[in-house]
C-alpha cells in the first residue's frame, strides 16, 4: 500500500472509531434512562426530569452562542469568547439555583431537601453549560476523539452515579447531583488538552464581544426559541388532541427520534467541526462540505426512519399492548418531520457559522409560529387528529428544506479570501 493509501486508511479508521464511540455514548445514555426509571419512584423521576429539562434549557442558552462564534473566530478571539461564555455560564447557574431556592421559600417548602435540590440544580446547570462550551472549543480544534470520549465518559459516569443514588440518596436531588458529576467528568476530559492560545496576545474582551455581538443578540434568542419549538408538540398535543392522542404522539416522537439521537446527533461534532473549519480556513470548500454531509445524513435518515416506522407499526401493539396501536399511525404521519430532523439538525448550526444569526432567529421564530398555528387549529376543531399530525409534519419538512436553502445561500456567499490559519499537516490530525 502506498503512503497516501495508508494515510487515507488511517483517517477512515479514526473517523469510524469516533462515530462508534459517539454512538456508544448515546446508547449508554438511552439505556441508562430505562434502568433509572425502573429504580426510582415515578414521582421522584418525574420531578428530576422536569428540573433536568430546566437545567438543560438554561445550560444550553447560558453561553449566549459565544461558543458557536468561537468555532469560526481567530485563535485570539476564540480564547476570549470561550472565557466570556464560561463567565456567563457561572452567572446563569448561580441565578438558577437562587431562583429555585426563592421559589421554595415563597411556597413555604424551604428545608434541607429543598436546599439540596436547589444546589444540585445549580451544579448540573453549570456542568451542562461547561460541557457544551468546551465541546465547541474542542470541535474548533478538530479534536473529535476528545469530544467522543467526553460524551461516552459523561454517559457512563452519570448512569453509574444515578444507579448509586438509588441506594444512597433516592431523591431528585440525588439524580441531579449524579448528572452534575457525569457532565463534570466529561468537561474535565475536554480540559485535558494543550491550549493553542499560549503566547498569543489577546484583544480586549469588549472589542471581541462587539465583533461577535450578533451571536448574543440573535443567536442566543434563536437557541431559546428553538428549545421551545422542539418541546411544544408534546406539550400542545395534550391540549389540542386529548390525553390518549397526546400519549400516542409523545411516544411516537420519542421512538421516532431514536435514529437521530443514536446517529444523527452523534455525528454532529464531526460534521459541524469540518464545516466550521472550512469557513475559517477555506470558504470555497464550506458549501461542498455541507452538501456532502447533508447527502449522507439524508441517505442514512431514509433508511433508519423507514425502519423505525415499519418496526413501530408492527411491534408496538405486540410489545406494549393493543391500546398503543395508534403510535404506529402517528409514526407514519410524522415520518417527513422525523426525516427532516435527522438530516438537518446535526448541521443546523452551519447557518450561524456563516454569520447569518438574524436569519437563524427568523427561521426559528417562523418554525415556532407554524407549530403553534397547526396545533391551535386542532384545538379550535378546524382540523382533526390525523390532519394535525400530517400538517405539522409537512410544515416542518418544508421548514427544514427552507433552512437548507438559506444555509446554502449563506455558505455560497462567504468571501473568497478566508482567514488562513495554521493547519496540522498530518492526515489524521482532525481525528485526535
Coordinates of C-alpha atoms in Angstrom, one line a residue:
X1 CA 0.0 0.0 0.0
X2 CA 1.3 3.5 -0.9
X3 CA 1.8 6.2 1.7
X4 CA -1.3 8.1 0.5
X5 CA -3.3 4.8 0.8
X6 CA -2.1 4.2 4.4
X7 CA -2.9 7.8 5.4
X8 CA -6.4 7.5 3.8
X9 CA -7.0 4.2 5.6
X10 CA -5.8 5.8 8.9
X11 CA -8.2 8.7 8.5
X12 CA -11.1 6.3 7.7
X13 CA -10.3 4.1 10.8
X14 CA -10.1 7.1 13.1
X15 CA -13.4 8.5 11.7
X16 CA -15.1 5.2 12.2
X17 CA -13.7 5.0 15.8
X18 CA -15.1 8.4 16.6
X19 CA -18.5 7.5 15.3
X20 CA -18.5 4.2 17.2
X21 CA -17.7 6.0 20.4
X22 CA -20.3 8.7 19.9
X23 CA -23.0 6.1 19.1
X24 CA -21.9 4.1 22.1
X25 CA -22.3 7.2 24.3
X26 CA -25.8 7.7 23.0
X27 CA -26.7 4.1 23.6
X28 CA -25.4 4.2 27.2
X29 CA -27.4 7.3 27.8
X30 CA -30.7 5.9 26.4
X31 CA -30.2 2.6 28.2
X32 CA -29.4 4.4 31.4
X33 CA -32.8 6.2 31.2
X34 CA -34.6 2.8 31.1
X35 CA -32.6 1.5 34.1
X36 CA -33.0 4.6 36.2
X37 CA -36.8 4.8 35.6
X38 CA -37.1 1.3 37.0
X39 CA -35.1 2.2 40.1
X40 CA -36.9 5.4 41.1
X41 CA -40.5 6.1 42.0
X42 CA -42.4 7.8 39.2
X43 CA -43.0 11.0 41.2
X44 CA -39.2 11.3 42.0
X45 CA -38.1 10.6 38.5
X46 CA -40.8 12.9 37.1
X47 CA -39.6 15.8 39.3
X48 CA -35.9 15.1 38.3
X49 CA -36.9 15.0 34.6
X50 CA -38.7 18.4 34.9
X51 CA -35.8 20.0 36.8
X52 CA -33.2 18.5 34.4
X53 CA -35.1 19.9 31.5
X54 CA -34.9 23.3 33.1
X55 CA -31.1 22.8 33.6
X56 CA -30.7 21.6 30.0
X57 CA -32.5 24.7 28.6
X58 CA -30.7 27.2 30.8
X59 CA -27.3 25.4 30.4
X60 CA -27.8 25.3 26.6
X61 CA -28.6 29.0 26.4
X62 CA -26.3 30.4 29.0
X63 CA -23.1 30.5 26.8
X64 CA -25.1 33.1 24.6
X65 CA -23.9 31.2 21.4
X66 CA -20.4 32.6 22.1
X67 CA -19.1 29.1 21.9
X68 CA -20.5 28.7 18.4
X69 CA -18.9 32.1 17.5
X70 CA -15.6 30.6 18.7
X71 CA -15.7 27.9 16.0
X72 CA -15.1 30.4 13.2
X73 CA -13.2 33.1 15.0
X74 CA -9.5 33.7 15.1
X75 CA -7.4 32.0 17.8
X76 CA -7.2 35.1 19.9
X77 CA -10.9 35.9 19.6
X78 CA -11.9 32.3 20.2
X79 CA -10.0 32.2 23.5
X80 CA -11.8 35.4 24.7
X81 CA -15.2 34.1 23.5
X82 CA -14.8 30.8 25.5
X83 CA -13.8 32.8 28.6
X84 CA -16.8 35.1 28.2
X85 CA -19.1 32.0 27.7
X86 CA -17.8 30.4 30.9
X87 CA -18.4 33.6 32.9
X88 CA -22.0 33.7 31.5
X89 CA -22.4 30.0 32.5
X90 CA -21.4 30.7 36.1
X91 CA -23.9 33.6 36.4
X92 CA -26.7 31.6 34.8
X93 CA -26.1 28.6 37.0
X94 CA -26.0 30.7 40.2
X95 CA -29.2 32.5 39.2
X96 CA -30.9 29.2 38.5
X97 CA -30.1 27.9 42.0
X98 CA -31.1 31.2 43.7
X99 CA -34.4 31.3 41.8
X100 CA -35.1 27.7 42.8
X101 CA -34.4 28.5 46.4
X102 CA -36.5 31.6 46.3
X103 CA -39.5 29.6 44.9
X104 CA -39.2 27.0 47.7
X105 CA -39.2 29.9 50.2
X106 CA -42.2 31.5 48.7
X107 CA -44.1 28.2 48.6
X108 CA -43.2 27.5 52.2
X109 CA -41.2 24.5 51.3
X110 CA -37.7 25.6 52.5
X111 CA -36.0 22.8 54.2
X112 CA -32.8 20.7 53.9
X113 CA -34.3 18.7 51.0
X114 CA -35.2 21.9 49.1
X115 CA -31.7 23.4 49.7
X116 CA -30.0 20.2 48.4
X117 CA -32.2 20.2 45.3
X118 CA -31.5 23.9 44.6
X119 CA -27.8 23.4 44.9
X120 CA -27.8 20.3 42.8
X121 CA -29.9 22.1 40.1
X122 CA -27.3 24.9 40.0
X123 CA -24.5 22.4 39.8
X124 CA -26.0 20.4 36.9
X125 CA -26.9 23.6 35.1
X126 CA -23.2 24.8 35.3
X127 CA -21.9 21.3 34.4
X128 CA -24.1 21.0 31.3
X129 CA -23.2 24.6 30.1
X130 CA -19.5 24.0 30.7
X131 CA -19.5 20.7 28.8
X132 CA -21.3 22.3 25.9
X133 CA -18.9 25.3 25.8
X134 CA -15.7 23.2 25.8
X135 CA -17.2 20.7 23.3
X136 CA -17.4 23.6 20.8
X137 CA -13.8 24.6 21.8
X138 CA -12.5 21.2 21.0
X139 CA -14.7 20.9 17.8
X140 CA -12.9 24.1 16.7
X141 CA -9.6 22.4 17.1
X142 CA -11.0 19.3 15.3
X143 CA -10.2 17.1 18.3
X144 CA -13.1 14.9 17.7
X145 CA -11.8 11.9 19.6
X146 CA -11.6 14.1 22.7
X147 CA -15.2 15.1 22.2
X148 CA -16.3 11.5 21.6
X149 CA -14.5 10.2 24.7
X150 CA -16.0 13.1 26.8
X151 CA -19.6 12.2 25.7
X152 CA -19.0 8.5 26.5
X153 CA -17.5 9.3 29.9
X154 CA -20.3 11.6 30.7
X155 CA -23.0 9.0 29.9
X156 CA -21.2 6.2 31.8
X157 CA -20.4 8.3 35.0
X158 CA -23.9 9.8 35.0
X159 CA -25.7 6.4 34.7
X160 CA -23.4 4.8 37.4
X161 CA -23.9 7.8 39.7
X162 CA -27.7 7.6 39.3
X163 CA -27.8 3.9 40.0
X164 CA -25.7 4.5 43.1
X165 CA -28.1 7.4 44.1
X166 CA -31.0 4.9 44.1
X167 CA -29.4 3.3 47.1
X168 CA -27.6 6.2 48.8
X169 CA -29.8 9.3 48.0
X170 CA -33.0 8.2 46.3
X171 CA -34.3 11.7 45.6
X172 CA -34.5 14.1 42.7
X173 CA -31.5 15.9 44.3
X174 CA -29.5 12.7 44.1
X175 CA -30.3 12.2 40.5
X176 CA -29.4 15.8 39.7
X177 CA -26.1 15.5 41.6
X178 CA -25.2 12.3 39.7
X179 CA -25.9 14.1 36.4
X180 CA -23.7 17.0 37.5
X181 CA -20.9 14.6 38.3
X182 CA -21.3 13.0 34.9
X183 CA -21.2 16.2 32.9
X184 CA -18.3 17.4 35.2
X185 CA -16.3 14.3 34.4
X186 CA -16.8 14.9 30.7
X187 CA -15.8 18.5 31.0
X188 CA -12.6 17.6 32.8
X189 CA -11.7 15.3 29.9
X190 CA -12.3 18.2 27.5
X191 CA -10.0 20.4 29.5
X192 CA -7.0 18.0 29.5
X193 CA -5.5 19.2 26.2
X194 CA -3.0 21.7 25.1
X195 CA -4.2 25.3 24.8
X196 CA -3.3 26.7 21.3
X197 CA -3.5 30.3 22.6
X198 CA -0.4 30.1 24.7
X199 CA 1.8 33.2 23.9
X200 CA -0.9 34.9 21.8
X201 CA -1.7 38.5 22.6
X202 CA -5.4 38.6 23.4
X203 CA -7.6 41.5 22.3
X204 CA -9.7 43.4 24.9
X205 CA -12.8 41.4 25.8
X206 CA -15.1 44.3 25.0
X207 CA -13.8 44.5 21.4
X208 CA -14.2 40.8 20.9
X209 CA -17.8 40.8 22.2
X210 CA -18.6 43.7 20.0
X211 CA -17.3 41.9 16.9
X212 CA -19.4 38.9 17.6
X213 CA -22.4 40.6 19.1
X214 CA -24.8 39.1 16.5
X215 CA -24.3 35.7 18.3
X216 CA -25.6 37.2 21.6
X217 CA -28.3 39.4 20.1
X218 CA -29.7 36.9 17.6
X219 CA -28.1 33.5 18.0
X220 CA -28.8 33.2 21.7
X221 CA -32.5 34.1 21.4
X222 CA -32.8 31.7 18.5
X223 CA -31.5 28.9 20.7
X224 CA -34.2 29.6 23.3
X225 CA -36.9 29.8 20.7
X226 CA -35.6 26.5 19.1
X227 CA -35.8 24.7 22.5
X228 CA -39.4 25.9 23.0
X229 CA -40.3 24.8 19.4
X230 CA -38.8 21.3 19.9
X231 CA -40.8 20.7 23.1
X232 CA -44.1 22.4 22.0
X233 CA -45.6 19.5 20.0
X234 CA -45.7 17.2 23.1
X235 CA -47.0 19.9 25.3
X236 CA -49.6 21.2 22.8
X237 CA -50.9 17.8 21.8
X238 CA -52.4 17.2 25.3
X239 CA -54.4 20.4 24.9
X240 CA -55.2 20.1 21.2
X241 CA -55.7 16.4 20.7
X242 CA -56.7 14.9 24.1
X243 CA -54.9 12.7 26.5
X244 CA -55.0 9.5 24.5
X245 CA -53.8 11.1 21.3
X246 CA -51.2 13.0 23.3
X247 CA -49.8 9.8 24.7
X248 CA -49.5 8.3 21.2
X249 CA -47.8 11.4 19.8
X250 CA -45.4 11.7 22.8
X251 CA -44.4 8.0 22.4
X252 CA -44.2 8.3 18.6
X253 CA -41.9 11.3 18.9
X254 CA -39.7 9.6 21.4
X255 CA -39.4 6.4 19.3
X256 CA -39.1 8.3 16.0
X257 CA -36.2 10.4 17.5
X258 CA -34.1 7.3 18.3
X259 CA -32.2 7.3 14.9
X260 CA -31.4 11.0 15.3
X261 CA -30.4 10.5 19.0
X262 CA -28.2 7.5 18.3
X263 CA -26.6 8.5 15.0
X264 CA -27.6 12.0 13.8
X265 CA -26.7 13.9 16.9
X266 CA -23.6 11.6 17.5
X267 CA -22.3 12.8 14.1
X268 CA -22.9 16.5 14.9
X269 CA -19.5 17.3 16.3
X270 CA -17.6 15.8 13.4
X271 CA -19.8 17.3 10.7
X272 CA -20.1 20.7 12.2
X273 CA -16.4 20.8 13.0
X274 CA -15.4 20.1 9.4
X275 CA -17.8 22.8 8.1
X276 CA -16.7 25.5 10.5
X277 CA -13.0 24.5 9.8
X278 CA -13.7 25.2 6.1
X279 CA -15.5 28.5 6.9
X280 CA -12.4 29.6 8.9
X281 CA -9.7 28.4 6.6
X282 CA -11.1 27.9 3.0
X283 CA -14.5 29.3 2.5
X284 CA -14.8 27.9 -1.1
X285 CA -14.9 24.4 0.4
X286 CA -17.6 25.2 3.1
X287 CA -20.6 24.6 0.8
X288 CA -19.3 21.3 -0.7
X289 CA -18.5 20.1 2.8
X290 CA -22.0 21.0 4.0
X291 CA -23.7 19.4 1.0
X292 CA -21.7 16.2 1.3
X293 CA -22.7 15.9 5.0
X294 CA -26.4 16.6 4.1
X295 CA -26.5 14.0 1.4
X296 CA -25.0 11.4 3.7
X297 CA -27.4 12.3 6.5
X298 CA -30.4 12.2 4.2
X299 CA -29.5 8.7 2.8
X300 CA -28.9 7.4 6.4
X301 CA -32.2 9.0 7.5
X302 CA -34.3 7.5 4.8
X303 CA -33.1 4.0 5.8
X304 CA -33.3 4.4 9.6
X305 CA -36.5 6.4 9.8
X306 CA -38.2 3.9 7.4
X307 CA -37.0 1.0 9.6
X308 CA -38.3 2.7 12.8
X309 CA -41.7 3.4 11.3
X310 CA -42.1 -0.1 9.9
X311 CA -41.0 -1.7 13.2
X312 CA -43.2 0.6 15.2
X313 CA -46.2 -0.2 13.1
X314 CA -45.9 -3.9 13.7
X315 CA -44.1 -4.3 17.0
X316 CA -45.5 -1.6 19.3
X317 CA -49.0 -3.1 19.7
X318 CA -47.4 -6.5 20.3
X319 CA -44.8 -5.3 22.8
X320 CA -46.9 -2.6 24.6
X321 CA -50.4 -3.9 24.0
X322 CA -53.2 -3.1 21.6
X323 CA -54.0 0.1 23.4
X324 CA -50.9 1.6 21.8
X325 CA -51.9 0.8 18.2
X326 CA -52.2 4.5 17.4
X327 CA -48.5 5.0 17.8
X328 CA -47.8 3.3 14.5
X329 CA -50.1 5.6 12.6
X330 CA -48.6 8.6 14.4
X331 CA -45.1 7.5 13.4
X332 CA -46.2 7.2 9.8
X333 CA -47.8 10.6 9.7
X334 CA -44.7 12.2 11.4
X335 CA -42.1 10.5 9.2
X336 CA -41.5 13.5 6.9
X337 CA -40.7 15.6 10.0
X338 CA -38.5 12.9 11.5
X339 CA -36.5 12.6 8.3
X340 CA -36.0 16.3 8.1
X341 CA -34.9 16.4 11.7
X342 CA -32.5 13.6 11.2
X343 CA -30.9 15.2 8.1
X344 CA -30.8 18.8 9.0
X345 CA -30.5 19.1 12.8
X346 CA -26.8 17.9 13.0
X347 CA -25.6 20.6 10.6
X348 CA -28.2 23.3 11.5
X349 CA -25.5 25.5 13.2
X350 CA -23.9 26.0 9.8
X351 CA -26.2 29.0 9.3
X352 CA -24.8 30.6 12.4
X353 CA -21.3 29.7 11.5
X354 CA -21.8 31.5 8.2
X355 CA -22.7 34.7 10.2
X356 CA -26.4 34.6 9.4
X357 CA -27.5 34.8 13.1
X358 CA -30.5 37.0 12.3
X359 CA -31.7 34.7 9.6
X360 CA -31.5 31.8 12.1
X361 CA -33.6 33.7 14.6
X362 CA -36.2 34.5 12.0
X363 CA -36.3 30.8 10.9
X364 CA -36.7 29.6 14.5
X365 CA -39.5 32.1 15.2
X366 CA -41.3 31.1 12.0
X367 CA -41.0 27.4 12.9
X368 CA -42.4 28.0 16.4
X369 CA -45.3 30.1 14.9
X370 CA -46.1 27.4 12.4
X371 CA -46.1 24.7 15.0
X372 CA -48.4 26.8 17.3
X373 CA -50.7 27.5 14.3
X374 CA -51.2 23.9 13.4
X375 CA -51.9 22.7 17.0
X376 CA -54.0 25.8 17.5
X377 CA -56.2 24.9 14.6
X378 CA -56.6 21.4 16.1
X379 CA -57.5 22.8 19.5
X380 CA -60.1 25.0 17.7
X381 CA -61.6 22.0 16.0
X382 CA -60.7 23.2 12.5
X383 CA -58.7 20.1 11.7
X384 CA -58.7 16.6 13.2
X385 CA -56.1 14.4 14.8
X386 CA -54.6 12.9 11.7
X387 CA -54.8 16.1 9.7
X388 CA -53.0 17.9 12.6
X389 CA -50.1 15.5 12.5
X390 CA -49.9 15.5 8.8
X391 CA -49.9 19.2 8.5
X392 CA -47.4 19.5 11.3
X393 CA -45.1 17.0 9.6
X394 CA -45.4 18.7 6.2
X395 CA -44.8 22.2 7.6
X396 CA -41.7 21.0 9.5
X397 CA -40.4 19.2 6.4
X398 CA -40.9 22.5 4.4
X399 CA -39.2 24.4 7.2
X400 CA -36.1 22.2 7.1
X401 CA -36.0 22.4 3.3
X402 CA -36.0 26.2 3.7
X403 CA -33.2 26.0 6.3
X404 CA -31.1 24.1 3.8
X405 CA -31.8 26.7 1.1
X406 CA -30.8 29.5 3.5
X407 CA -27.7 27.7 4.6
X408 CA -26.6 27.0 1.0
X409 CA -27.0 30.7 0.1
X410 CA -25.1 31.8 3.2
X411 CA -22.2 29.4 2.6
X412 CA -22.1 30.2 -1.1
X413 CA -21.9 34.0 -0.3
X414 CA -18.9 33.7 2.0
X415 CA -15.9 35.8 1.0
X416 CA -13.4 34.0 -1.3
X417 CA -10.4 35.2 0.7
X418 CA -10.8 33.3 4.0
X419 CA -8.6 33.9 7.0
X420 CA -5.8 31.5 6.7
X421 CA -4.7 29.8 9.9
X422 CA -2.1 27.1 10.5
X423 CA -3.5 23.6 9.9
X424 CA -1.9 20.4 11.2
X425 CA 0.0 18.6 8.4
X426 CA -0.8 15.1 9.3
X427 CA -3.8 13.4 7.7
X428 CA -5.1 12.1 11.0
X429 CA -4.8 15.3 12.9
X430 CA -8.5 16.0 12.5
X431 CA -9.4 12.9 14.4
X432 CA -7.3 13.3 17.6

